[in-house]
Amino acid sequence: MQRLTNRRILLGITGGIAAYKSAELTRLLKGAGADVRIVMTPAATEFITPLTLQALSGHPVHLQLLDPEAEAGMGHIELAKWADLILVAPASADFIARFSAGMGDDLLTTLCLASDAPICLAPAMNQAMWRDPRTQANAHKLTSQGVTLLGPGVGAQACGDTGPGRMLEPEELAELAAEQFEHTVLSGKRVVITAGPTREPLDPVRYISNHSSGKMGYALAEAAADAGASVKLVSGPVMLPVPPRVECVQVETAEEMLAATLDGIEACDLFIAAAAVADYRPVAIAEHKIKKGSEEIMELRLVKNPDIVATVAGLETGRPFTVGFAAETRDVIDYARSKLARKRLDLIVANDVSNPEIGFNSDDNAVTLVSAEGETGLPQTSKRQLARQLIEQIAQHYLKSTS
Ligand code: C5P
C-alpha cells in the first residue's frame, strides 16, 4: 500500500527510550512511499544512532542547527519548506515544553517554527511526567494552536510504571501520518487545471514560448487530488513529474490546450487556469526550417490565440466555477480585478512577478486571491504549501457558490 507516495515527512526524534521505535517507524513510512528526512535532538542520539536512521531513511540525519556542512546540503529553512508534514516521535516532555514556549534553541524546534507544514507530536514519557499539570498545559496550548497530538497510549512503561505516556506503536503512527493527508473538502468533485507554458511553432524546429515552469499548476493539481477531487491536468511542456492520482493530458499549443480543456468540461465542477498561455501564435507554420536571409530585420506575423479561461467562463451550459491567474508587475490588484470582470471569472489569483523571489520559475510564491467581494492575501511560502492554502480557499468559495 503506497498511501504516502511522494509525501515529504520530516521525522523529528527527541530523547526518550521510545526513540528505538523510530527506526521501525522510518521503515514503515518509507515502505508506504514517503520521502523521510530525519532530525534528531542531541538527547535522541543517546538512545539510537544517527547511522541507523541514515541507513533506513536513505539520507544523512540532521543533528545541529549550526552545522555548515548540513546547511550546504539542505539548510534548515529549506528543510522546513520541504516538509509536507512534521512528525515528532517520540516527543519528550522537554521538547513539548520548549516548543509550546515558542523556543528555537535547537534544530528541531527551529524547523517547527519555520515550517507551514502541519505538525504532529507523538508524546512519550513517564506517566507522572505526562500527567504533570505543566506538561498538560503545554500540550493543550499546542493543540489549541493547531498541532495534532498522536497519543500517548496507555500501558506498561519502560520504567516499570503503568499509565498514560507510552508512544503509540509505529504501525499506528504510520497510519495516522497517512490520515493527515486525507482531506475531503473536494471529494467527489471534478477539477480541471491548466499548467505550464504553451509552445507555438514557427517552423519544424522553432517555437515561441515563455519561462513558465508549471510548478504552481502542478502543485495545485496535487493539492486538489489530496483534497479528494478527481483531477485532470492539461499541461504544456514542462519538466515535472505528474502528481500521483492525477490524470495528465500533455499538449503543446494554446489551441491544443483549449481543445483538451473543453473535452468533457461540462462534467467538471471547478476549472483553474494556471497555464501561461502564449497570447499570440504565428499566422502560419513554415513547412521547412526558415532559412537565414540577407535582410537585417525579419518580421513575424502573429494571430491572437483563443483565451481558454474566458472561453470556459463564457460557456452557456455546463460552466464550471472558474478561477484564473493574473501575473502582473505593477498595480497587481487593480489589473487582477479588471481581468476578473472582463473574463467573467469567479476568482482570480493575483501575483506580483516583478519580485524575482516569487512567481515564474521560482519555488516560492505569494498571492492575493481576489473575488468580487474582497481579497485574501496568502504570504510567501513554497508553491506546494501555497497550493494547499489556495485549494482550501477556492473550495470554500466554490462550496459557498453552490449552497
Ligand atoms: O490575460 P492574461 O494572460 O493576463 O490572463 C491570465 C489568465 O488567463 C490565466 O489564468 C491564464 O491561464 C488565462 N489565459 C488563458 N488563455 C489565454 C491567455 C490567458 O486561459 N490565451
PDB file of C-alpha atoms in Angstrom, residues 143-401:
ATOM      1  CA  THR A 143      -3.350  21.590  20.335  1.00  0.00           C
ATOM      2  CA  SER A 144      -5.213  24.905  20.593  1.00  0.00           C
ATOM      3  CA  GLN A 145      -2.654  26.292  18.130  1.00  0.00           C
ATOM      4  CA  GLY A 146      -3.345  23.555  15.586  1.00  0.00           C
ATOM      5  CA  VAL A 147      -0.695  20.998  16.499  1.00  0.00           C
ATOM      6  CA  THR A 148      -2.005  17.429  16.438  1.00  0.00           C
ATOM      7  CA  LEU A 149      -1.185  15.036  19.253  1.00  0.00           C
ATOM      8  CA  LEU A 150      -0.999  11.382  18.286  1.00  0.00           C
ATOM      9  CA  GLY A 151      -1.442   9.548  21.579  1.00  0.00           C
ATOM     10  CA  PRO A 152       0.029   8.930  24.013  1.00  0.00           C
ATOM     11  CA  GLY A 153      -1.136   5.376  24.597  1.00  0.00           C
ATOM     12  CA  VAL A 154      -1.774   3.802  27.976  1.00  0.00           C
ATOM     13  CA  GLY A 155       0.039   0.752  29.287  1.00  0.00           C
ATOM     14  CA  ALA A 156       3.254  -0.648  30.683  1.00  0.00           C
ATOM     15  CA  GLN A 157       6.204   1.720  30.588  1.00  0.00           C
ATOM     16  CA  ALA A 158       9.924   1.076  30.259  1.00  0.00           C
ATOM     17  CA  CYS A 159      10.471   2.438  33.794  1.00  0.00           C
ATOM     18  CA  GLY A 160       8.115  -0.165  35.271  1.00  0.00           C
ATOM     19  CA  ASP A 161       5.128   2.183  35.746  1.00  0.00           C
ATOM     20  CA  THR A 162       1.786   1.681  34.083  1.00  0.00           C
ATOM     21  CA  GLY A 163      -0.369   4.523  32.757  1.00  0.00           C
ATOM     22  CA  PRO A 164      -0.646   7.134  30.002  1.00  0.00           C
ATOM     23  CA  GLY A 165       2.575   8.197  28.299  1.00  0.00           C
ATOM     24  CA  ARG A 166       3.520   5.308  26.026  1.00  0.00           C
ATOM     25  CA  MET A 167       4.353   6.283  22.484  1.00  0.00           C
ATOM     26  CA  LEU A 168       1.852   4.809  20.021  1.00  0.00           C
ATOM     27  CA  GLU A 169       3.182   1.815  18.108  1.00  0.00           C
ATOM     28  CA  PRO A 170       4.968   2.563  14.806  1.00  0.00           C
ATOM     29  CA  GLU A 171       2.148   0.907  12.794  1.00  0.00           C
ATOM     30  CA  GLU A 172      -0.432   3.196  14.405  1.00  0.00           C
ATOM     31  CA  LEU A 173       1.745   6.263  13.864  1.00  0.00           C
ATOM     32  CA  ALA A 174       2.346   5.438  10.189  1.00  0.00           C
ATOM     33  CA  GLU A 175      -1.408   5.004   9.734  1.00  0.00           C
ATOM     34  CA  LEU A 176      -2.176   8.301  11.479  1.00  0.00           C
ATOM     35  CA  ALA A 177       0.515  10.070   9.413  1.00  0.00           C
ATOM     36  CA  ALA A 178      -1.187   8.835   6.219  1.00  0.00           C
ATOM     37  CA  GLU A 179      -4.541  10.079   7.521  1.00  0.00           C
ATOM     38  CA  GLN A 180      -3.143  13.594   7.869  1.00  0.00           C
ATOM     39  CA  PHE A 181      -3.135  13.801   4.065  1.00  0.00           C
ATOM     40  CA  GLU A 182      -6.691  12.643   3.610  1.00  0.00           C
ATOM     41  CA  HIS A 183      -8.814  15.748   3.260  1.00  0.00           C
ATOM     42  CA  THR A 184     -12.250  15.605   1.793  1.00  0.00           C
ATOM     43  CA  VAL A 185     -13.169  19.211   1.070  1.00  0.00           C
ATOM     44  CA  LEU A 186     -13.355  18.422  -2.685  1.00  0.00           C
ATOM     45  CA  SER A 187     -14.300  14.759  -2.540  1.00  0.00           C
ATOM     46  CA  GLY A 188     -16.492  13.704  -5.437  1.00  0.00           C
ATOM     47  CA  LYS A 189     -15.662  16.922  -7.319  1.00  0.00           C
ATOM     48  CA  ARG A 190     -14.020  17.079 -10.741  1.00  0.00           C
ATOM     49  CA  VAL A 191     -11.335  19.655 -11.265  1.00  0.00           C
ATOM     50  CA  VAL A 192      -9.587  20.655 -14.494  1.00  0.00           C
ATOM     51  CA  ILE A 193      -6.329  22.590 -14.201  1.00  0.00           C
ATOM     52  CA  THR A 194      -4.155  24.054 -16.955  1.00  0.00           C
ATOM     53  CA  ALA A 195      -0.444  24.402 -16.251  1.00  0.00           C
ATOM     54  CA  GLY A 196       2.874  25.338 -17.797  1.00  0.00           C
ATOM     55  CA  PRO A 197       3.636  27.318 -20.944  1.00  0.00           C
ATOM     56  CA  THR A 198       2.349  26.710 -24.441  1.00  0.00           C
ATOM     57  CA  ARG A 199       4.640  26.330 -27.442  1.00  0.00           C
ATOM     58  CA  GLU A 200       3.627  27.978 -30.679  1.00  0.00           C
ATOM     59  CA  PRO A 201       5.656  26.587 -33.581  1.00  0.00           C
ATOM     60  CA  LEU A 202       7.183  28.814 -36.253  1.00  0.00           C
ATOM     61  CA  ASP A 203       8.689  26.011 -38.298  1.00  0.00           C
ATOM     62  CA  PRO A 204       9.653  22.375 -37.634  1.00  0.00           C
ATOM     63  CA  VAL A 205      12.468  23.385 -35.231  1.00  0.00           C
ATOM     64  CA  ARG A 206      11.466  26.711 -33.633  1.00  0.00           C
ATOM     65  CA  TYR A 207       8.713  27.954 -31.409  1.00  0.00           C
ATOM     66  CA  ILE A 208       7.511  30.905 -29.322  1.00  0.00           C
ATOM     67  CA  SER A 209       7.113  30.140 -25.630  1.00  0.00           C
ATOM     68  CA  ASN A 210       7.761  31.531 -22.140  1.00  0.00           C
ATOM     69  CA  HIS A 211       9.542  30.695 -18.885  1.00  0.00           C
ATOM     70  CA  SER A 212       6.597  29.167 -17.029  1.00  0.00           C
ATOM     71  CA  SER A 213       7.851  26.138 -15.070  1.00  0.00           C
ATOM     72  CA  GLY A 214       4.385  24.703 -14.407  1.00  0.00           C
ATOM     73  CA  LYS A 215       5.233  24.346 -10.686  1.00  0.00           C
ATOM     74  CA  MET A 216       2.200  26.269  -9.443  1.00  0.00           C
ATOM     75  CA  GLY A 217      -0.283  24.397 -11.652  1.00  0.00           C
ATOM     76  CA  TYR A 218       1.237  21.008 -10.780  1.00  0.00           C
ATOM     77  CA  ALA A 219       1.187  21.865  -7.064  1.00  0.00           C
ATOM     78  CA  LEU A 220      -2.483  22.859  -7.390  1.00  0.00           C
ATOM     79  CA  ALA A 221      -3.252  19.571  -9.141  1.00  0.00           C
ATOM     80  CA  GLU A 222      -1.582  17.647  -6.322  1.00  0.00           C
ATOM     81  CA  ALA A 223      -3.355  19.673  -3.630  1.00  0.00           C
ATOM     82  CA  ALA A 224      -6.745  19.243  -5.351  1.00  0.00           C
ATOM     83  CA  ALA A 225      -6.203  15.483  -5.581  1.00  0.00           C
ATOM     84  CA  ASP A 226      -5.225  15.463  -1.898  1.00  0.00           C
ATOM     85  CA  ALA A 227      -8.450  17.294  -1.129  1.00  0.00           C
ATOM     86  CA  GLY A 228     -10.355  14.379  -2.651  1.00  0.00           C
ATOM     87  CA  ALA A 229     -11.044  15.734  -6.146  1.00  0.00           C
ATOM     88  CA  SER A 230     -10.581  13.789  -9.356  1.00  0.00           C
ATOM     89  CA  VAL A 231      -8.165  15.948 -11.278  1.00  0.00           C
ATOM     90  CA  LYS A 232      -7.396  16.390 -14.974  1.00  0.00           C
ATOM     91  CA  LEU A 233      -4.239  18.373 -15.568  1.00  0.00           C
ATOM     92  CA  VAL A 234      -3.869  19.864 -19.043  1.00  0.00           C
ATOM     93  CA  SER A 235      -0.181  20.585 -19.256  1.00  0.00           C
ATOM     94  CA  GLY A 236       2.090  22.388 -21.646  1.00  0.00           C
ATOM     95  CA  PRO A 237       5.685  21.133 -21.967  1.00  0.00           C
ATOM     96  CA  VAL A 238       7.361  21.131 -18.526  1.00  0.00           C
ATOM     97  CA  MET A 239       9.995  19.079 -16.721  1.00  0.00           C
ATOM     98  CA  LEU A 240       7.833  17.958 -13.803  1.00  0.00           C
ATOM     99  CA  PRO A 241       6.574  14.517 -12.771  1.00  0.00           C
ATOM    100  CA  VAL A 242       2.791  14.098 -12.885  1.00  0.00           C
ATOM    101  CA  PRO A 243       1.496  14.092  -9.276  1.00  0.00           C
ATOM    102  CA  PRO A 244       0.032  10.794  -8.069  1.00  0.00           C
ATOM    103  CA  ARG A 245      -3.704  10.255  -8.659  1.00  0.00           C
ATOM    104  CA  VAL A 246      -3.788  12.979 -11.334  1.00  0.00           C
ATOM    105  CA  GLU A 247      -4.751  12.365 -14.978  1.00  0.00           C
ATOM    106  CA  CYS A 248      -2.481  14.405 -17.225  1.00  0.00           C
ATOM    107  CA  VAL A 249      -3.134  15.400 -20.828  1.00  0.00           C
ATOM    108  CA  GLN A 250       0.044  16.724 -22.454  1.00  0.00           C
ATOM    109  CA  VAL A 251      -0.359  19.463 -25.029  1.00  0.00           C
ATOM    110  CA  GLU A 252       1.892  21.914 -26.845  1.00  0.00           C
ATOM    111  CA  THR A 253      -0.078  24.757 -28.365  1.00  0.00           C
ATOM    112  CA  ALA A 254      -2.810  27.027 -26.984  1.00  0.00           C
ATOM    113  CA  GLU A 255      -5.285  25.553 -29.459  1.00  0.00           C
ATOM    114  CA  GLU A 256      -4.470  22.039 -28.244  1.00  0.00           C
ATOM    115  CA  MET A 257      -4.789  23.236 -24.647  1.00  0.00           C
ATOM    116  CA  LEU A 258      -8.210  24.713 -25.396  1.00  0.00           C
ATOM    117  CA  ALA A 259      -9.415  21.503 -27.085  1.00  0.00           C
ATOM    118  CA  ALA A 260      -8.145  19.295 -24.216  1.00  0.00           C
ATOM    119  CA  THR A 261      -9.737  21.641 -21.660  1.00  0.00           C
ATOM    120  CA  LEU A 262     -13.120  21.738 -23.385  1.00  0.00           C
ATOM    121  CA  ASP A 263     -13.181  17.964 -23.825  1.00  0.00           C
ATOM    122  CA  GLY A 264     -15.568  16.874 -21.054  1.00  0.00           C
ATOM    123  CA  ILE A 265     -15.666  20.311 -19.367  1.00  0.00           C
ATOM    124  CA  GLU A 266     -19.438  20.036 -18.806  1.00  0.00           C
ATOM    125  CA  ALA A 267     -18.778  17.262 -16.269  1.00  0.00           C
ATOM    126  CA  CYS A 268     -16.301  19.398 -14.359  1.00  0.00           C
ATOM    127  CA  ASP A 269     -17.114  21.393 -11.221  1.00  0.00           C
ATOM    128  CA  LEU A 270     -14.071  23.614 -10.958  1.00  0.00           C
ATOM    129  CA  PHE A 271     -11.669  24.986 -13.573  1.00  0.00           C
ATOM    130  CA  ILE A 272      -8.364  26.554 -12.579  1.00  0.00           C
ATOM    131  CA  ALA A 273      -6.338  28.208 -15.335  1.00  0.00           C
ATOM    132  CA  ALA A 274      -2.751  28.337 -14.104  1.00  0.00           C
ATOM    133  CA  ALA A 275      -1.138  27.989 -17.536  1.00  0.00           C
ATOM    134  CA  ALA A 276       0.901  30.786 -19.075  1.00  0.00           C
ATOM    135  CA  VAL A 277      -0.750  30.612 -22.457  1.00  0.00           C
ATOM    136  CA  ALA A 278       1.000  32.399 -25.351  1.00  0.00           C
ATOM    137  CA  ASP A 279      -1.203  35.331 -26.306  1.00  0.00           C
ATOM    138  CA  TYR A 280      -0.258  35.046 -29.987  1.00  0.00           C
ATOM    139  CA  ARG A 281       0.884  32.328 -32.385  1.00  0.00           C
ATOM    140  CA  PRO A 282       2.476  32.560 -35.824  1.00  0.00           C
ATOM    141  CA  VAL A 283      -0.127  33.025 -38.575  1.00  0.00           C
ATOM    142  CA  ALA A 284       1.387  30.117 -40.483  1.00  0.00           C
ATOM    143  CA  ILE A 285       3.825  27.363 -39.576  1.00  0.00           C
ATOM    144  CA  ALA A 286       6.545  27.054 -42.210  1.00  0.00           C
ATOM    145  CA  GLU A 287       6.741  23.569 -43.648  1.00  0.00           C
ATOM    146  CA  HIS A 288      10.557  23.657 -43.651  1.00  0.00           C
ATOM    147  CA  LYS A 289      13.095  25.342 -41.413  1.00  0.00           C
ATOM    148  CA  ILE A 290      13.097  29.088 -42.089  1.00  0.00           C
ATOM    149  CA  LYS A 291      16.492  29.991 -43.605  1.00  0.00           C
ATOM    150  CA  LYS A 292      18.543  32.965 -42.579  1.00  0.00           C
ATOM    151  CA  GLY A 293      18.349  35.594 -45.333  1.00  0.00           C
ATOM    152  CA  SER A 294      20.409  38.679 -46.112  1.00  0.00           C
ATOM    153  CA  GLU A 295      17.934  41.092 -44.509  1.00  0.00           C
ATOM    154  CA  GLU A 296      18.767  42.551 -41.067  1.00  0.00           C
ATOM    155  CA  ILE A 297      15.205  42.622 -39.834  1.00  0.00           C
ATOM    156  CA  MET A 298      12.778  39.784 -40.022  1.00  0.00           C
ATOM    157  CA  GLU A 299       9.101  40.215 -39.373  1.00  0.00           C
ATOM    158  CA  LEU A 300       6.769  37.615 -37.967  1.00  0.00           C
ATOM    159  CA  ARG A 301       3.022  37.765 -38.417  1.00  0.00           C
ATOM    160  CA  LEU A 302       1.132  36.619 -35.346  1.00  0.00           C
ATOM    161  CA  VAL A 303      -2.508  35.941 -34.688  1.00  0.00           C
ATOM    162  CA  LYS A 304      -4.266  36.032 -31.342  1.00  0.00           C
ATOM    163  CA  ASN A 305      -4.723  32.751 -29.509  1.00  0.00           C
ATOM    164  CA  PRO A 306      -8.063  31.765 -28.006  1.00  0.00           C
ATOM    165  CA  ASP A 307      -8.448  32.821 -24.377  1.00  0.00           C
ATOM    166  CA  ILE A 308      -9.016  29.473 -22.680  1.00  0.00           C
ATOM    167  CA  VAL A 309     -10.189  30.699 -19.293  1.00  0.00           C
ATOM    168  CA  ALA A 310     -12.532  33.304 -20.836  1.00  0.00           C
ATOM    169  CA  THR A 311     -13.941  30.638 -23.180  1.00  0.00           C
ATOM    170  CA  VAL A 312     -14.705  28.333 -20.251  1.00  0.00           C
ATOM    171  CA  ALA A 313     -16.097  31.166 -18.105  1.00  0.00           C
ATOM    172  CA  GLY A 314     -18.341  32.179 -21.019  1.00  0.00           C
ATOM    173  CA  LEU A 315     -19.886  28.729 -21.549  1.00  0.00           C
ATOM    174  CA  GLU A 316     -23.659  28.939 -21.601  1.00  0.00           C
ATOM    175  CA  THR A 317     -24.187  25.416 -20.369  1.00  0.00           C
ATOM    176  CA  GLY A 318     -22.064  23.382 -18.008  1.00  0.00           C
ATOM    177  CA  ARG A 319     -19.943  26.320 -16.945  1.00  0.00           C
ATOM    178  CA  PRO A 320     -17.711  25.271 -14.029  1.00  0.00           C
ATOM    179  CA  PHE A 321     -16.681  27.562 -11.168  1.00  0.00           C
ATOM    180  CA  THR A 322     -13.775  29.305 -12.888  1.00  0.00           C
ATOM    181  CA  VAL A 323     -10.534  30.574 -11.399  1.00  0.00           C
ATOM    182  CA  GLY A 324      -7.856  32.467 -13.313  1.00  0.00           C
ATOM    183  CA  PHE A 325      -4.388  33.776 -12.542  1.00  0.00           C
ATOM    184  CA  ALA A 326      -3.086  37.285 -13.069  1.00  0.00           C
ATOM    185  CA  ALA A 327       0.685  37.622 -13.178  1.00  0.00           C
ATOM    186  CA  GLU A 328       1.404  41.331 -13.039  1.00  0.00           C
ATOM    187  CA  THR A 329       4.395  43.602 -12.490  1.00  0.00           C
ATOM    188  CA  ARG A 330       2.531  46.679 -11.183  1.00  0.00           C
ATOM    189  CA  ASP A 331      -0.923  47.677  -9.921  1.00  0.00           C
ATOM    190  CA  VAL A 332      -1.359  43.968  -9.303  1.00  0.00           C
ATOM    191  CA  ILE A 333      -4.752  44.041  -7.579  1.00  0.00           C
ATOM    192  CA  ASP A 334      -6.284  46.634  -9.925  1.00  0.00           C
ATOM    193  CA  TYR A 335      -5.293  44.692 -13.036  1.00  0.00           C
ATOM    194  CA  ALA A 336      -6.433  41.440 -11.446  1.00  0.00           C
ATOM    195  CA  ARG A 337      -9.787  42.927 -10.572  1.00  0.00           C
ATOM    196  CA  SER A 338     -10.372  44.209 -14.103  1.00  0.00           C
ATOM    197  CA  LYS A 339      -9.355  40.806 -15.507  1.00  0.00           C
ATOM    198  CA  LEU A 340     -11.793  39.124 -13.119  1.00  0.00           C
ATOM    199  CA  ALA A 341     -14.619  41.218 -14.549  1.00  0.00           C
ATOM    200  CA  ARG A 342     -13.527  41.152 -18.201  1.00  0.00           C
ATOM    201  CA  LYS A 343     -13.079  37.371 -18.329  1.00  0.00           C
ATOM    202  CA  ARG A 344     -16.170  36.819 -16.150  1.00  0.00           C
ATOM    203  CA  LEU A 345     -14.248  34.711 -13.627  1.00  0.00           C
ATOM    204  CA  ASP A 346     -15.409  33.704 -10.157  1.00  0.00           C
ATOM    205  CA  LEU A 347     -11.982  34.202  -8.608  1.00  0.00           C
ATOM    206  CA  ILE A 348      -8.579  35.387  -9.694  1.00  0.00           C
ATOM    207  CA  VAL A 349      -5.218  34.641  -8.106  1.00  0.00           C
ATOM    208  CA  ALA A 350      -3.040  37.729  -8.388  1.00  0.00           C
ATOM    209  CA  ASN A 351       0.727  37.556  -8.139  1.00  0.00           C
ATOM    210  CA  ASP A 352       3.462  40.102  -8.487  1.00  0.00           C
ATOM    211  CA  VAL A 353       6.017  38.683 -10.907  1.00  0.00           C
ATOM    212  CA  SER A 354       8.295  41.723 -10.624  1.00  0.00           C
ATOM    213  CA  ASN A 355       9.657  40.175  -7.413  1.00  0.00           C
ATOM    214  CA  PRO A 356      12.290  37.600  -8.520  1.00  0.00           C
ATOM    215  CA  GLU A 357      11.855  35.561  -5.316  1.00  0.00           C
ATOM    216  CA  ILE A 358       8.358  34.564  -6.333  1.00  0.00           C
ATOM    217  CA  GLY A 359       6.444  33.733  -9.464  1.00  0.00           C
ATOM    218  CA  PHE A 360       7.820  32.333 -12.697  1.00  0.00           C
ATOM    219  CA  ASN A 361      10.310  29.500 -12.283  1.00  0.00           C
ATOM    220  CA  SER A 362      10.903  30.050  -8.563  1.00  0.00           C
ATOM    221  CA  ASP A 363       9.931  27.547  -5.858  1.00  0.00           C
ATOM    222  CA  ASP A 364       8.111  30.152  -3.791  1.00  0.00           C
ATOM    223  CA  ASN A 365       5.104  32.281  -4.437  1.00  0.00           C
ATOM    224  CA  ALA A 366       2.907  34.804  -2.621  1.00  0.00           C
ATOM    225  CA  VAL A 367      -0.522  35.696  -3.952  1.00  0.00           C
ATOM    226  CA  THR A 368      -3.742  37.550  -3.309  1.00  0.00           C
ATOM    227  CA  LEU A 369      -6.997  35.790  -4.009  1.00  0.00           C
ATOM    228  CA  VAL A 370      -9.434  38.304  -5.446  1.00  0.00           C
ATOM    229  CA  SER A 371     -13.196  37.833  -5.710  1.00  0.00           C
ATOM    230  CA  ALA A 372     -15.972  40.307  -6.489  1.00  0.00           C
ATOM    231  CA  GLU A 373     -16.499  40.659  -2.725  1.00  0.00           C
ATOM    232  CA  GLY A 374     -12.972  41.050  -1.426  1.00  0.00           C
ATOM    233  CA  GLU A 375      -9.363  39.972  -1.205  1.00  0.00           C
ATOM    234  CA  THR A 376      -7.373  37.419   0.799  1.00  0.00           C
ATOM    235  CA  GLY A 377      -3.587  37.680   0.967  1.00  0.00           C
ATOM    236  CA  LEU A 378      -1.553  34.474   1.159  1.00  0.00           C
ATOM    237  CA  PRO A 379       2.021  35.332   2.176  1.00  0.00           C
ATOM    238  CA  GLN A 380       5.208  33.942   0.635  1.00  0.00           C
ATOM    239  CA  THR A 381       5.776  30.237   1.079  1.00  0.00           C
ATOM    240  CA  SER A 382       6.653  27.235  -1.088  1.00  0.00           C
ATOM    241  CA  LYS A 383       4.411  26.678  -4.093  1.00  0.00           C
ATOM    242  CA  ARG A 384       3.355  23.325  -2.598  1.00  0.00           C
ATOM    243  CA  GLN A 385       2.208  24.882   0.687  1.00  0.00           C
ATOM    244  CA  LEU A 386       0.608  27.786  -1.105  1.00  0.00           C
ATOM    245  CA  ALA A 387      -1.258  25.408  -3.408  1.00  0.00           C
ATOM    246  CA  ARG A 388      -2.792  23.705  -0.366  1.00  0.00           C
ATOM    247  CA  GLN A 389      -3.930  27.015   1.076  1.00  0.00           C
ATOM    248  CA  LEU A 390      -5.270  28.123  -2.303  1.00  0.00           C
ATOM    249  CA  ILE A 391      -7.218  24.907  -2.854  1.00  0.00           C
ATOM    250  CA  GLU A 392      -8.713  25.258   0.625  1.00  0.00           C
ATOM    251  CA  GLN A 393      -9.770  28.854  -0.103  1.00  0.00           C
ATOM    252  CA  ILE A 394     -11.001  28.116  -3.628  1.00  0.00           C
ATOM    253  CA  ALA A 395     -13.004  25.150  -2.312  1.00  0.00           C
ATOM    254  CA  GLN A 396     -14.669  27.376   0.318  1.00  0.00           C
ATOM    255  CA  HIS A 397     -15.671  29.946  -2.332  1.00  0.00           C
ATOM    256  CA  TYR A 398     -16.877  27.198  -4.677  1.00  0.00           C
ATOM    257  CA  LEU A 399     -18.927  25.452  -1.976  1.00  0.00           C
ATOM    258  CA  LYS A 400     -20.475  28.781  -0.954  1.00  0.00           C
ATOM    259  CA  SER A 401     -21.462  29.415  -4.574  1.00  0.00           C
TER     260      SER A 401
END
